[in-house]
CSV table of C-alpha atoms in Angstrom, one decimal:
chain,number,residue,atom,x,y,z
A,1,UNK,CA,93.3,210.8,198.2
A,2,UNK,CA,96.3,208.4,197.6
A,3,UNK,CA,95.0,206.3,194.7
A,4,UNK,CA,97.4,207.6,192.1
A,5,UNK,CA,96.7,207.3,188.4
A,6,UNK,CA,94.1,205.1,186.9
A,7,UNK,CA,92.5,203.0,189.6
A,8,UNK,CA,92.0,200.1,187.2
A,9,UNK,CA,95.8,199.8,186.8
A,10,UNK,CA,96.8,200.0,190.5
A,11,UNK,CA,98.7,197.0,191.9
A,12,UNK,CA,96.4,194.8,193.9
A,13,UNK,CA,93.2,196.8,193.0
A,14,UNK,CA,91.7,193.6,191.5
A,15,UNK,CA,92.9,190.7,193.6
A,16,UNK,CA,91.7,187.2,194.2
A,17,UNK,CA,88.4,188.4,195.6
A,18,UNK,CA,87.9,190.4,192.4
A,19,UNK,CA,88.3,187.3,190.2
A,20,UNK,CA,85.9,185.4,192.4
A,21,UNK,CA,83.4,188.3,191.9
A,22,UNK,CA,84.0,188.2,188.2
A,23,UNK,CA,83.0,184.5,188.0
A,24,UNK,CA,79.8,185.2,190.0
A,25,UNK,CA,79.0,188.3,188.0
A,26,UNK,CA,79.2,186.4,184.7
A,27,UNK,CA,76.2,184.4,185.7
A,28,UNK,CA,74.3,187.7,186.4
A,29,UNK,CA,75.0,189.0,183.0
A,30,UNK,CA,77.6,191.6,184.1
A,31,UNK,CA,80.5,192.0,181.7
A,32,UNK,CA,84.1,192.2,183.0
A,33,UNK,CA,84.4,195.9,182.0
A,34,UNK,CA,81.2,196.6,184.0
A,35,UNK,CA,82.5,194.7,187.0
A,36,UNK,CA,85.9,196.5,186.8
A,37,UNK,CA,84.2,199.9,186.8
A,38,UNK,CA,82.1,199.0,189.8
A,39,UNK,CA,85.1,197.6,191.6
A,40,UNK,CA,87.1,200.8,190.8
A,41,UNK,CA,84.4,203.0,192.2
A,42,UNK,CA,84.3,200.9,195.4
A,43,UNK,CA,88.1,201.1,195.7
A,44,UNK,CA,88.1,204.9,195.3
A,45,UNK,CA,85.5,205.2,198.0
A,46,UNK,CA,87.8,203.0,200.2
A,47,UNK,CA,90.7,205.2,199.5
A,48,UNK,CA,88.8,208.4,200.3
A,49,UNK,CA,89.1,207.4,204.0
A,50,UNK,CA,92.9,206.9,203.9
A,51,UNK,CA,94.1,210.4,204.0
A,52,UNK,CA,97.8,210.4,204.9
A,53,UNK,CA,98.8,212.2,208.1
A,54,UNK,CA,102.4,211.1,208.0
A,55,UNK,CA,104.8,211.9,205.2
A,56,UNK,CA,107.7,209.9,206.7
A,57,UNK,CA,108.6,207.3,209.3
A,58,UNK,CA,111.6,207.0,211.6
A,59,UNK,CA,111.7,203.5,212.8
A,60,UNK,CA,114.0,203.1,215.8
A,61,UNK,CA,114.6,199.4,216.3
A,62,UNK,CA,116.1,198.1,219.5
A,63,UNK,CA,117.4,194.6,218.7
A,64,UNK,CA,117.4,191.9,221.3
A,65,UNK,CA,114.1,192.5,223.0
A,66,UNK,CA,114.0,195.5,225.3
A,67,UNK,CA,112.5,194.9,228.8
A,68,UNK,CA,109.1,196.6,229.3
A,69,UNK,CA,109.6,196.6,233.0
A,70,UNK,CA,112.9,198.6,232.8
A,71,UNK,CA,111.4,201.1,230.3
A,72,UNK,CA,107.8,201.9,229.4
A,73,UNK,CA,105.9,199.6,231.8
A,74,UNK,CA,107.4,199.3,235.3
A,75,UNK,CA,105.6,197.3,238.0
A,76,UNK,CA,106.4,199.2,241.2
A,77,UNK,CA,103.9,197.3,243.3
A,78,UNK,CA,104.9,193.8,242.3
A,79,UNK,CA,107.4,191.7,244.3
A,80,UNK,CA,111.1,192.6,243.9
A,81,UNK,CA,111.8,189.5,241.9
A,82,UNK,CA,109.3,190.8,239.3
A,83,UNK,CA,109.7,194.6,239.4
A,84,UNK,CA,113.5,194.5,239.4
A,85,UNK,CA,115.9,197.0,241.0
A,86,UNK,CA,115.1,200.1,238.9
A,87,UNK,CA,112.7,202.7,240.2
A,88,UNK,CA,110.0,204.8,238.6
A,89,UNK,CA,109.5,208.4,237.6
A,90,UNK,CA,106.3,210.5,237.0
A,91,UNK,CA,105.9,211.8,233.5
A,92,UNK,CA,104.6,215.3,232.6
A,93,UNK,CA,101.2,213.7,232.0
A,94,UNK,CA,101.0,212.0,235.4
A,95,UNK,CA,101.8,208.5,234.2
A,96,UNK,CA,104.7,206.4,235.5
A,97,UNK,CA,107.6,205.0,233.5
A,98,UNK,CA,111.0,203.6,234.6
A,99,UNK,CA,113.4,206.1,236.0
A,100,UNK,CA,115.9,204.9,233.3
A,101,UNK,CA,114.2,207.5,231.1
A,102,UNK,CA,114.1,210.8,233.0
A,103,UNK,CA,114.2,213.0,229.8
A,104,UNK,CA,111.5,211.1,228.0
A,105,UNK,CA,109.4,211.4,231.2
A,106,UNK,CA,109.4,215.2,230.6
A,107,UNK,CA,108.1,214.7,227.1
A,108,UNK,CA,105.3,212.2,227.6
A,109,UNK,CA,102.8,214.6,226.1
A,110,UNK,CA,104.5,214.1,222.7
A,111,UNK,CA,104.1,210.3,222.5
A,112,UNK,CA,101.9,207.3,223.0
A,113,UNK,CA,103.0,204.1,224.6
A,114,UNK,CA,101.3,200.8,223.7
A,115,UNK,CA,101.7,198.5,226.7
A,116,UNK,CA,99.8,195.5,225.3
A,117,UNK,CA,101.9,194.4,222.3
A,118,UNK,CA,101.7,190.7,222.0
A,119,UNK,CA,102.7,187.8,219.7
A,120,UNK,CA,103.7,184.2,220.1
A,121,UNK,CA,107.3,184.1,218.8
A,122,UNK,CA,110.0,183.8,221.4
A,123,UNK,CA,113.0,183.3,219.0
A,124,UNK,CA,114.8,186.5,218.0
A,125,UNK,CA,114.5,185.8,214.3
A,126,UNK,CA,110.8,185.0,214.3
A,127,UNK,CA,110.0,187.9,216.6
A,128,UNK,CA,112.0,190.3,214.4
A,129,UNK,CA,110.1,189.0,211.3
A,130,UNK,CA,106.8,189.8,213.0
A,131,UNK,CA,107.9,193.4,213.9
A,132,UNK,CA,109.4,194.2,210.5
A,133,UNK,CA,106.6,192.8,208.3
A,134,UNK,CA,103.4,192.5,210.3
A,135,UNK,CA,103.3,188.8,209.4
A,136,UNK,CA,104.2,185.6,211.2
A,137,UNK,CA,107.1,183.8,209.5
A,138,UNK,CA,106.2,181.4,206.7
A,139,UNK,CA,108.3,178.7,205.1
A,140,UNK,CA,106.4,179.3,201.8
A,141,UNK,CA,107.0,182.9,201.2
A,142,UNK,CA,109.2,185.9,202.2
A,143,UNK,CA,107.3,189.0,203.1
A,144,UNK,CA,108.5,192.5,202.4
A,145,UNK,CA,109.4,194.8,205.3
A,146,UNK,CA,107.8,198.2,206.0
A,147,UNK,CA,110.5,200.2,204.2
A,148,UNK,CA,110.2,198.1,201.0
A,149,UNK,CA,106.4,198.3,200.9
A,150,UNK,CA,106.6,202.1,201.4
A,151,UNK,CA,109.2,202.3,198.6
A,152,UNK,CA,107.0,200.2,196.4
A,153,UNK,CA,103.9,202.3,197.0
A,154,UNK,CA,105.4,205.8,196.8
A,155,UNK,CA,108.9,205.7,195.4
A,156,UNK,CA,111.8,208.2,195.8
A,157,UNK,CA,111.2,211.8,196.8
A,158,UNK,CA,113.6,214.7,196.1
A,159,UNK,CA,116.1,212.2,194.6
A,160,UNK,CA,116.6,210.5,198.0
A,161,UNK,CA,116.1,206.8,198.4
A,162,UNK,CA,112.6,206.1,199.8
A,163,UNK,CA,113.9,203.5,202.3
A,164,UNK,CA,117.2,204.1,204.1
A,165,UNK,CA,118.9,202.0,206.8
A,166,UNK,CA,121.3,203.4,209.4
A,167,UNK,CA,124.0,202.3,209.5
A,168,UNK,CA,123.2,199.0,207.6
A,169,UNK,CA,120.2,196.8,206.7
A,170,UNK,CA,119.6,195.6,210.3
A,171,UNK,CA,118.5,192.0,209.7
A,172,UNK,CA,117.4,189.6,207.0
A,173,UNK,CA,113.8,190.5,207.4
A,174,UNK,CA,114.4,194.2,206.6
A,175,UNK,CA,114.4,193.3,202.9
A,176,UNK,CA,112.1,193.2,199.9
A,177,UNK,CA,110.6,189.8,200.4
A,178,UNK,CA,108.6,188.9,197.4
A,179,UNK,CA,108.8,192.4,196.0
A,180,UNK,CA,111.5,193.2,193.3
A,181,UNK,CA,115.0,193.9,194.7
A,182,UNK,CA,114.9,197.5,193.5
A,183,UNK,CA,112.8,198.3,196.6
A,184,UNK,CA,115.7,197.4,198.9
A,185,UNK,CA,116.9,199.8,201.6
A,186,UNK,CA,119.8,202.1,200.9
A,187,UNK,CA,122.4,201.4,203.6
A,188,UNK,CA,124.9,204.0,204.8
A,189,UNK,CA,127.6,201.4,205.2
A,190,UNK,CA,129.2,203.3,208.1
A,191,UNK,CA,128.1,204.5,211.5
A,192,UNK,CA,127.5,208.3,211.6
A,193,UNK,CA,128.9,208.4,215.1
A,194,UNK,CA,132.4,207.6,213.8
A,195,UNK,CA,134.8,210.5,213.3
A,196,UNK,CA,135.7,209.2,209.9
A,197,UNK,CA,132.1,208.6,208.9
A,198,UNK,CA,131.5,208.7,205.1
A,199,UNK,CA,128.6,207.3,203.2
A,200,UNK,CA,129.9,204.8,200.6
A,201,UNK,CA,129.5,205.6,196.9
A,202,UNK,CA,128.4,209.2,197.4
A,203,UNK,CA,131.5,210.8,196.0
A,204,UNK,CA,133.2,210.5,192.7
A,205,UNK,CA,136.3,208.4,192.6
A,206,UNK,CA,139.7,210.1,192.7
A,207,UNK,CA,140.6,211.5,189.3
A,208,UNK,CA,137.1,211.5,187.9
A,209,UNK,CA,135.8,214.9,187.1
A,210,UNK,CA,132.3,215.9,186.0
A,211,UNK,CA,132.9,215.4,182.3
A,212,UNK,CA,134.4,212.0,182.8
A,213,UNK,CA,131.6,211.0,185.1
A,214,UNK,CA,129.0,211.9,182.3
A,215,UNK,CA,130.9,209.9,179.7
A,216,UNK,CA,131.0,206.9,182.1
A,217,UNK,CA,127.3,207.2,182.8
A,218,UNK,CA,126.4,207.3,179.1
A,219,UNK,CA,128.5,204.2,178.4
A,220,UNK,CA,127.0,202.3,181.3
A,221,UNK,CA,123.5,203.2,180.2
A,222,UNK,CA,124.2,201.7,176.8
A,223,UNK,CA,125.5,198.5,178.4
A,224,UNK,CA,122.6,198.3,180.8
A,225,UNK,CA,120.1,198.7,178.0
A,226,UNK,CA,121.6,195.7,176.3
A,227,UNK,CA,121.4,193.5,179.4
A,228,UNK,CA,117.9,194.6,180.3
A,229,UNK,CA,116.7,193.8,176.7
A,230,UNK,CA,118.2,190.3,177.0
A,231,UNK,CA,116.8,189.3,180.3
A,232,UNK,CA,113.9,190.0,182.7
A,233,UNK,CA,115.9,188.8,185.7
A,234,UNK,CA,115.1,190.8,188.9
A,235,UNK,CA,118.7,191.3,189.9
A,236,UNK,CA,119.5,192.9,186.5
A,237,UNK,CA,116.6,195.3,186.7
A,238,UNK,CA,117.4,196.0,190.3
A,239,UNK,CA,121.0,196.9,189.5
A,240,UNK,CA,119.9,199.2,186.8
A,241,UNK,CA,117.6,200.9,189.2
A,242,UNK,CA,120.3,201.2,191.9
A,243,UNK,CA,122.7,202.9,189.3
A,244,UNK,CA,120.0,205.4,188.3
A,245,UNK,CA,119.3,206.3,191.9
A,246,UNK,CA,123.0,206.6,192.7
A,247,UNK,CA,123.3,209.0,189.8
A,248,UNK,CA,120.4,211.0,191.1
A,249,UNK,CA,122.1,211.3,194.4
A,250,UNK,CA,125.4,212.3,192.8
A,251,UNK,CA,123.6,214.9,190.6
A,252,UNK,CA,121.7,216.4,193.5
A,253,UNK,CA,123.8,218.4,196.0
A,254,UNK,CA,120.9,218.9,198.4
A,255,UNK,CA,120.3,215.1,198.5
A,256,UNK,CA,124.1,214.4,199.1
A,257,UNK,CA,124.2,217.1,201.8
A,258,UNK,CA,121.5,215.3,203.8
A,259,UNK,CA,124.0,212.7,204.7
A,260,UNK,CA,126.6,215.2,205.9
A,261,UNK,CA,126.4,215.5,209.7
A,262,UNK,CA,129.1,218.2,209.7
A,263,UNK,CA,126.5,220.6,208.4
A,264,UNK,CA,124.8,220.4,211.8
A,265,UNK,CA,125.6,223.0,214.4
A,266,UNK,CA,127.9,221.7,217.1
A,267,UNK,CA,125.3,222.5,219.8
A,268,UNK,CA,122.7,220.4,217.9
A,269,UNK,CA,125.1,217.4,217.8
A,270,UNK,CA,125.7,217.8,221.5
A,271,UNK,CA,122.0,218.0,222.1
A,272,UNK,CA,121.4,214.6,220.5
A,273,UNK,CA,124.6,213.1,222.0
A,274,UNK,CA,127.9,212.4,220.3
A,275,UNK,CA,127.3,208.6,220.5
A,276,UNK,CA,125.6,205.9,218.4
A,277,UNK,CA,122.1,206.7,219.4
A,278,UNK,CA,122.4,210.5,219.1
A,279,UNK,CA,124.2,210.5,215.8
A,280,UNK,CA,121.9,207.9,214.2
A,281,UNK,CA,118.8,209.8,215.3
A,282,UNK,CA,120.1,213.1,214.1
A,283,UNK,CA,121.0,211.5,210.7
A,284,UNK,CA,117.4,210.1,210.5
A,285,UNK,CA,116.0,213.6,211.1
A,286,UNK,CA,118.2,215.0,208.3
A,287,UNK,CA,117.1,212.3,205.9
A,288,UNK,CA,113.4,212.6,206.4
A,289,UNK,CA,113.7,216.3,206.3
A,290,UNK,CA,115.4,216.0,202.9
A,291,UNK,CA,112.8,213.7,201.5
A,292,UNK,CA,113.3,210.0,202.5
A,293,UNK,CA,110.0,208.3,203.3
A,294,UNK,CA,111.1,205.6,205.8
A,295,UNK,CA,114.4,205.5,207.8
A,296,UNK,CA,115.2,202.5,209.9
A,297,UNK,CA,117.9,202.8,212.5
A,298,UNK,CA,119.1,200.4,215.2
A,299,UNK,CA,120.7,201.1,218.5
A,300,UNK,CA,122.1,198.9,221.3
A,301,UNK,CA,121.8,195.3,222.2
A,302,UNK,CA,118.9,194.6,224.5
A,303,UNK,CA,119.1,190.8,224.9
A,304,UNK,CA,119.8,191.2,228.7
A,305,UNK,CA,119.8,187.7,230.1
A,306,UNK,CA,122.2,188.7,232.9
A,307,UNK,CA,122.8,191.8,235.0
A,308,UNK,CA,119.9,193.7,233.5
A,309,UNK,CA,120.1,196.6,235.9
A,310,UNK,CA,123.7,197.4,235.0
A,311,UNK,CA,123.0,196.9,231.3
A,312,UNK,CA,120.0,199.2,231.3
A,313,UNK,CA,122.1,201.9,233.1
A,314,UNK,CA,124.7,201.5,230.5
A,315,UNK,CA,122.6,201.7,227.3
A,316,UNK,CA,119.5,203.6,228.2
A,317,UNK,CA,120.9,207.1,228.9
A,318,UNK,CA,122.0,207.6,225.2
A,319,UNK,CA,118.6,206.4,224.0
A,320,UNK,CA,116.8,208.7,226.5
A,321,UNK,CA,118.9,211.7,225.4
A,322,UNK,CA,118.8,211.0,221.7
A,323,UNK,CA,115.1,210.2,221.4
A,324,UNK,CA,114.1,213.2,223.6
A,325,UNK,CA,116.2,215.5,221.3
A,326,UNK,CA,114.6,214.0,218.2
A,327,UNK,CA,111.1,214.6,219.5
A,328,UNK,CA,112.0,218.2,220.5
A,329,UNK,CA,113.8,218.8,217.2
A,330,UNK,CA,111.0,217.5,215.0
A,331,UNK,CA,108.5,219.6,217.0
A,332,UNK,CA,110.5,222.8,216.8
A,333,UNK,CA,110.9,222.3,213.0
A,334,UNK,CA,107.2,221.8,212.5
A,335,UNK,CA,107.9,218.2,211.4
A,336,UNK,CA,106.5,216.1,214.2
A,337,UNK,CA,102.9,216.2,212.9
A,338,UNK,CA,104.0,214.7,209.6
A,339,UNK,CA,106.8,212.4,210.8
A,340,UNK,CA,105.8,209.1,212.6
A,341,UNK,CA,108.4,208.0,215.1
A,342,UNK,CA,108.1,204.4,216.1
A,343,UNK,CA,110.3,202.7,218.7
A,344,UNK,CA,110.0,198.9,218.8
A,345,UNK,CA,111.8,195.7,219.6
A,346,UNK,CA,111.2,192.0,218.7
A,347,UNK,CA,109.6,191.2,222.1
A,348,UNK,CA,109.9,192.0,225.8
A,349,UNK,CA,111.5,190.2,228.7
A,350,UNK,CA,110.2,187.6,231.3
A,351,UNK,CA,108.1,188.9,234.2
A,352,UNK,CA,110.5,187.4,236.7
A,353,UNK,CA,114.2,188.1,237.2
A,354,UNK,CA,116.3,185.0,236.5
A,355,UNK,CA,119.1,183.5,238.5
A,356,UNK,CA,121.6,185.6,236.5
A,357,UNK,CA,119.9,188.9,237.5
A,358,UNK,CA,118.5,189.2,234.0
A,359,UNK,CA,115.4,188.6,232.1
A,360,UNK,CA,114.8,186.1,229.3
A,361,UNK,CA,112.7,186.3,226.1
A,362,UNK,CA,108.9,187.1,226.5
A,363,UNK,CA,106.7,187.8,223.5
A,364,UNK,CA,103.4,187.5,225.4
A,365,UNK,CA,103.4,191.2,226.3
A,366,UNK,CA,105.7,194.1,225.7
A,367,UNK,CA,105.7,197.8,224.8
A,368,UNK,CA,106.1,200.0,221.7
A,369,UNK,CA,106.3,203.8,221.6
A,370,UNK,CA,104.8,206.0,218.8
A,371,UNK,CA,104.9,209.7,218.3
A,372,UNK,CA,103.9,212.3,215.7
A,373,UNK,CA,102.5,211.6,212.3
A,374,UNK,CA,98.9,211.5,213.4
A,375,UNK,CA,99.4,209.8,216.8
A,376,UNK,CA,97.7,211.2,219.9
A,377,UNK,CA,100.4,212.3,222.4
A,378,UNK,CA,100.2,211.9,226.1
A,379,UNK,CA,98.4,208.6,226.3
A,380,UNK,CA,98.9,205.0,227.2
A,381,UNK,CA,97.1,202.3,225.1
A,382,UNK,CA,96.3,198.9,226.6
A,383,UNK,CA,97.8,197.5,229.7
A,384,UNK,CA,99.7,194.5,230.9
A,385,UNK,CA,98.7,192.6,234.1
A,386,UNK,CA,100.3,193.3,237.5
A,387,UNK,CA,103.5,191.3,236.7
A,388,UNK,CA,103.8,192.2,233.0
A,389,UNK,CA,103.0,188.6,232.1
A,390,UNK,CA,100.3,189.1,229.5
A,391,UNK,CA,97.9,191.8,228.2
A,392,UNK,CA,95.3,192.8,230.6
A,393,UNK,CA,93.4,195.0,228.1
A,394,UNK,CA,93.4,196.0,224.4
A,395,UNK,CA,96.0,193.5,223.1
A,396,UNK,CA,97.8,194.8,219.9
A,397,UNK,CA,99.3,192.4,217.4
A,398,UNK,CA,102.2,193.1,215.0
A,399,UNK,CA,99.5,193.1,212.2
A,400,UNK,CA,97.6,195.8,214.1
A,401,UNK,CA,100.7,197.9,214.5
A,402,UNK,CA,101.6,197.6,210.9
A,403,UNK,CA,98.1,198.4,209.7
A,404,UNK,CA,98.0,201.5,211.8
A,405,UNK,CA,101.4,202.7,210.5
A,406,UNK,CA,100.3,202.1,206.9
A,407,UNK,CA,97.0,203.9,207.6
A,408,UNK,CA,98.9,207.0,208.8
A,409,UNK,CA,101.0,206.9,205.6
A,410,UNK,CA,97.9,206.7,203.4
A,411,UNK,CA,98.4,203.1,202.4
A,412,UNK,CA,95.6,200.6,202.5
A,413,UNK,CA,97.0,197.7,204.5
A,414,UNK,CA,94.7,195.1,202.9
A,415,UNK,CA,95.6,196.1,199.4
A,416,UNK,CA,96.9,193.2,197.4
A,417,UNK,CA,100.4,193.1,195.9
A,418,UNK,CA,101.6,190.5,193.4
A,419,UNK,CA,104.0,187.9,194.6
A,420,UNK,CA,106.0,185.5,192.3
A,421,UNK,CA,103.6,183.2,190.4
A,422,UNK,CA,101.0,186.0,190.1
A,423,UNK,CA,99.8,185.3,193.6
A,424,UNK,CA,98.0,188.3,195.2
A,425,UNK,CA,99.0,188.9,198.9
A,426,UNK,CA,97.7,191.6,201.2
A,427,UNK,CA,100.2,194.0,202.5
A,428,UNK,CA,99.0,193.1,205.9
A,429,UNK,CA,96.5,190.3,206.6
A,430,UNK,CA,94.0,190.7,209.3
A,431,UNK,CA,95.4,193.8,211.1
A,432,UNK,CA,93.1,196.5,212.6
A,433,UNK,CA,93.8,200.2,212.8
A,434,UNK,CA,94.3,201.2,216.5
A,435,UNK,CA,91.8,204.1,216.3
A,436,UNK,CA,92.1,205.0,220.0
A,437,UNK,CA,95.7,206.3,219.5
A,438,UNK,CA,95.0,208.5,216.4
A,439,UNK,CA,94.9,212.2,216.8
């Protein structure tokens, strides 16, 4: 059960529906305490069904919009101007994917592909918002991303930040939205594929020994207490939280070591690939293994309006190698069952090749891959039509995907959180759990 502490004090436990119920109950002679107790009992029953299967999430985001036809959903029987120049390969489960991913084809029993993702946002920014929050963009409010919600609900573990971004916060929608700034992602600030890779702020400044560090910390705590007592500003509280978590990292050798790729065997680094995709995925594995709850990483640029065949041949091999190694590594370590791996992009690409031998933006149907963390491996969910123009069966919305991810983490997606102005807002509005893909 993941209702921690007193159910009457949980954020969102008694939202706008509850207050409407309170007004109606008053006319029936029910007191507010009676109503609260009944509501709490109902909530606890609801939470009984949300048993977490995933302890962590690795979200691999492919910015730009990866073509479904040149990856998870090829159309070998459609005309050339639709199917493109790439071929296909049979997976170890008998399905067909693009031959751009030969290593992943050998591991199809470990993952599920959703071929019927769909939304209506063809602009990069709006599509990205959908895929990082589960919400359509709104001019009235900023919604929190997955990592910030998970950080809010569960907090740090083993003194590691709950939400980490590799190498940096990937976009403006990967932030806290209406939640306090203290739930922001911790960014590495440097690419782990670089030879001179070093996580910023994880080492003491030159000339500062342990005793001097303790004195500085004590002085800063006194100053911070003064500021916090004088203002309730979110940025002041957030900065205080950031300092505390930074101190926790500096004081915890195991947490610091999680960021050190040199601790990995050279053969393991070669296995993932000594490139951006491989180094970032290996770092993500180290971080969730050490205790981080959600790690977001980006790789490549998939906005292939021209020469898509050559672009895929350039970028896909590193992804194919790194992701295959990640699935194998997690499985060998006994971590795959409790680590949800999600590979997504803001949308797909047009059914027909354009005049520049590329594909343009297409949100009507595209693909997402999920593995581990309670996902049923070796299956395809949903389908696109014969030219990858629109869903043919079982359409999945960003809200559905987000709701399913939260469900696997033990978070009730329609729980209400408080936005500025004491406005209750559901973590996800209207999404459904995709039960067919759950193990």
